[in-house]
XYZ file of N, CA and C in Angstrom:
282
model
N -8.533 -20.493 -1.509
C -9.238 -19.530 -2.319
C -10.500 -20.153 -2.905
N -10.428 -21.436 -3.243
C -11.622 -22.088 -3.788
C -12.758 -22.080 -2.764
N -12.421 -22.313 -1.502
C -13.442 -22.272 -0.457
C -14.008 -20.862 -0.298
N -13.148 -19.861 -0.378
C -13.597 -18.476 -0.260
C -14.577 -18.140 -1.376
N -14.202 -18.465 -2.625
C -15.080 -18.123 -3.746
C -16.372 -18.924 -3.700
N -16.304 -20.151 -3.217
C -17.526 -20.936 -3.044
C -18.448 -20.260 -2.031
N -17.869 -19.794 -0.928
C -18.649 -19.090 0.093
C -19.260 -17.814 -0.481
N -18.477 -17.047 -1.226
C -18.965 -15.810 -1.826
C -20.127 -16.095 -2.774
N -19.959 -17.101 -3.616
C -20.993 -17.426 -4.605
C -22.270 -17.954 -3.966
N -22.157 -18.581 -2.800
C -23.328 -19.179 -2.151
C -23.938 -18.315 -1.056
N -23.390 -17.136 -0.848
C -23.917 -16.240 0.177
C -24.868 -15.246 -0.472
N -26.056 -15.151 0.106
C -27.026 -14.181 -0.392
C -27.124 -13.044 0.616
N -26.942 -11.855 0.135
C -27.022 -10.682 1.007
C -27.672 -9.551 0.232
N -28.353 -8.704 0.948
C -28.958 -7.527 0.325
C -27.831 -6.634 -0.198
N -27.952 -6.119 -1.417
C -26.855 -5.364 -2.037
C -26.423 -4.114 -1.277
N -27.315 -3.469 -0.554
C -26.982 -2.212 0.135
C -26.386 -2.427 1.528
N -26.352 -3.665 2.000
C -25.784 -3.931 3.319
C -24.257 -3.985 3.220
N -23.598 -3.938 4.367
C -22.128 -4.020 4.359
C -21.668 -5.342 3.757
N -22.336 -6.440 4.117
C -21.966 -7.743 3.565
C -22.205 -7.773 2.061
N -23.323 -7.224 1.614
C -23.625 -7.183 0.185
C -22.591 -6.384 -0.593
N -22.193 -5.240 -0.033
C -21.165 -4.423 -0.700
C -19.820 -5.142 -0.705
N -19.497 -5.845 0.374
C -18.232 -6.589 0.434
C -18.211 -7.713 -0.601
N -19.319 -8.394 -0.749
C -19.395 -9.475 -1.733
C -19.272 -8.906 -3.146
N -19.975 -7.815 -3.413
C -19.889 -7.179 -4.730
C -18.458 -6.744 -5.028
N -17.791 -6.157 -4.032
C -16.400 -5.731 -4.205
C -15.506 -6.937 -4.515
N -15.660 -8.006 -3.746
C -14.831 -9.199 -3.956
C -15.033 -9.772 -5.352
N -16.277 -9.866 -5.785
C -16.567 -10.402 -7.117
C -15.962 -9.510 -8.200
N -16.096 -8.195 -8.026
C -15.546 -7.264 -9.021
C -14.021 -7.266 -9.052
N -13.385 -7.642 -7.948
C -11.920 -7.639 -7.848
C -11.326 -9.045 -7.883
N -12.095 -10.012 -8.340
C -11.668 -11.423 -8.282
C -10.292 -11.650 -8.897
N -10.051 -11.132 -10.085
C -8.745 -11.335 -10.738
C -7.613 -10.732 -9.920
N -7.815 -9.510 -9.443
C -6.765 -8.829 -8.674
C -6.534 -9.524 -7.334
N -7.599 -9.998 -6.693
C -7.454 -10.648 -5.388
C -6.685 -11.968 -5.481
N -6.740 -12.618 -6.624
C -6.037 -13.892 -6.786
C -4.665 -13.755 -7.410
N -4.273 -12.551 -7.742
C -2.992 -12.323 -8.430
C -1.801 -12.840 -7.625
N -1.847 -12.687 -6.300
C -0.712 -13.116 -5.482
C -0.485 -14.626 -5.545
N -1.485 -15.388 -5.956
C -1.327 -16.834 -6.067
C -0.501 -17.231 -7.284
N -0.584 -16.435 -8.341
C 0.134 -16.783 -9.560
C 1.459 -16.032 -9.721
N 1.661 -14.967 -8.950
C 2.886 -14.176 -9.068
C 3.508 -14.000 -7.686
N 4.595 -14.707 -7.400
C 5.195 -14.643 -6.064
C 5.784 -13.278 -5.708
N 5.937 -12.383 -6.683
C 6.464 -11.053 -6.392
C 5.390 -10.096 -5.887
N 4.139 -10.499 -5.983
C 3.041 -9.653 -5.515
C 2.864 -9.881 -4.012
N 2.963 -8.809 -3.260
C 2.830 -8.908 -1.801
C 1.367 -9.083 -1.407
N 1.155 -9.721 -0.259
C -0.205 -9.903 0.236
C -0.803 -8.600 0.739
N 0.036 -7.657 1.121
C -0.462 -6.366 1.581
C 0.495 -5.271 1.110
N 0.066 -4.036 1.271
C 0.921 -2.922 0.881
C 1.561 -2.257 2.099
N 1.657 -2.977 3.208
C 2.220 -2.413 4.432
C 3.644 -1.909 4.248
N 4.458 -2.621 3.482
C 5.842 -2.205 3.266
C 5.874 -0.861 2.539
N 5.053 -0.718 1.512
C 5.000 0.545 0.771
C 4.474 1.670 1.652
N 3.447 1.383 2.431
C 2.879 2.397 3.320
C 3.919 2.866 4.337
N 4.668 1.912 4.910
C 5.688 2.261 5.899
C 6.809 3.084 5.282
N 7.144 2.801 4.022
C 8.268 3.501 3.400
C 7.958 4.969 3.131
N 6.695 5.335 2.960
C 6.371 6.744 2.718
C 5.973 7.480 3.994
N 5.951 6.770 5.102
C 5.523 7.383 6.361
C 6.397 8.583 6.733
N 7.692 8.485 6.519
C 8.610 9.579 6.835
C 8.211 10.846 6.085
N 7.908 10.686 4.815
C 7.523 11.845 4.007
C 6.205 12.438 4.476
N 5.261 11.585 4.806
C 3.940 12.057 5.224
C 4.029 12.798 6.561
N 4.787 12.266 7.490
C 4.921 12.895 8.803
C 5.643 14.237 8.694
N 6.646 14.306 7.840
C 7.438 15.526 7.745
C 6.895 16.596 6.824
N 5.841 16.315 6.088
C 5.402 17.268 5.063
C 5.048 18.643 5.599
N 4.504 18.714 6.821
C 4.180 20.029 7.385
C 5.452 20.837 7.628
N 6.506 20.165 8.050
C 7.778 20.864 8.259
C 8.345 21.380 6.939
N 8.146 20.636 5.884
C 8.733 21.019 4.604
C 7.950 22.107 3.905
N 6.784 22.423 4.397
C 6.042 23.558 3.838
C 6.833 24.847 4.019
N 7.715 24.831 5.014
C 8.464 26.031 5.332
C 9.886 26.001 4.770
N 10.134 25.148 3.749
C 11.444 25.162 3.091
C 11.674 26.570 2.562
N 12.878 27.056 2.728
C 13.141 28.454 2.366
C 13.332 28.657 0.877
N 13.472 27.565 0.111
C 13.658 27.734 -1.332
C 13.244 26.451 -2.055
N 13.106 26.576 -3.346
C 12.804 25.409 -4.186
C 13.969 24.425 -4.141
N 15.174 24.955 -4.101
C 16.364 24.092 -4.016
C 16.367 23.276 -2.732
N 15.977 23.928 -1.624
C 15.910 23.217 -0.345
C 14.876 22.107 -0.373
N 13.719 22.377 -0.964
C 12.674 21.362 -1.065
C 13.132 20.199 -1.944
N 13.808 20.512 -3.042
C 14.336 19.451 -3.912
C 15.394 18.619 -3.194
N 16.240 19.270 -2.408
C 17.269 18.557 -1.648
C 16.625 17.609 -0.640
N 15.561 18.069 0.049
C 14.842 17.196 0.980
C 14.285 15.978 0.259
N 13.649 16.205 -0.885
C 13.052 15.108 -1.647
C 14.112 14.123 -2.119
N 15.230 14.644 -2.593
C 16.315 13.786 -3.064
C 16.879 12.948 -1.924
N 17.133 13.575 -0.786
C 17.688 12.860 0.363
C 16.729 11.768 0.837
N 15.457 12.107 0.981
C 14.498 11.102 1.455
C 14.359 9.945 0.484
N 14.360 10.243 -0.803
C 14.283 9.188 -1.813
C 15.499 8.269 -1.718
N 16.667 8.857 -1.592
C 17.915 8.095 -1.449
C 17.889 7.239 -0.180
N 17.487 7.844 0.931
C 17.463 7.158 2.219
C 16.480 5.991 2.202
N 15.280 6.206 1.697
C 14.268 5.151 1.675
C 14.654 4.022 0.714
N 15.291 4.361 -0.407
C 15.752 3.334 -1.342
C 16.828 2.474 -0.691
N 17.751 3.103 0.030
C 18.792 2.354 0.741
C 18.172 1.433 1.785
N 17.210 1.949 2.565
C 16.541 1.121 3.574
C 15.845 -0.077 2.929
N 15.162 0.155 1.811
C 14.428 -0.907 1.129
C 15.370 -1.999 0.619
N 16.632 -1.623 0.358
C 17.621 -2.591 -0.155
C 18.557 -3.106 0.935
N 18.218 -2.828 2.180
C 18.994 -3.363 3.304
C 20.350 -2.712 3.491
N 20.521 -1.492 3.034
C 21.799 -0.792 3.170
C 21.731 0.102 4.408
N 22.679 -0.071 5.310
C 22.729 0.718 6.529
C 23.544 1.988 6.275
N 22.877 3.120 6.274
C 23.558 4.394 5.995
C 24.271 4.974 7.211
N 24.118 4.359 8.360
C 24.707 4.916 9.584
C 26.080 4.332 9.892
N 26.601 3.525 9.050
C 27.921 2.930 9.281
C 29.011 3.906 8.998
């Protein structure tokens, strides 16, 4: 990280270019970008979270046609239960 920040600080780029915007973003997010170094519970990416909601995102068009509020709530409850079990390594198919 020290090498990265040294590179960022020593790189000159026009502010409106892609590189300039990337450098500005990195500088503005410096504390957040280094958080994973001080807290081992912070993941390097949000891929796990993104994957866990994929089921809901893919199925949302189907759920637009739930026949009742109760049915929609039941779908939400089941998916929440299922995804929580998956996240905790529990096999629901046994």
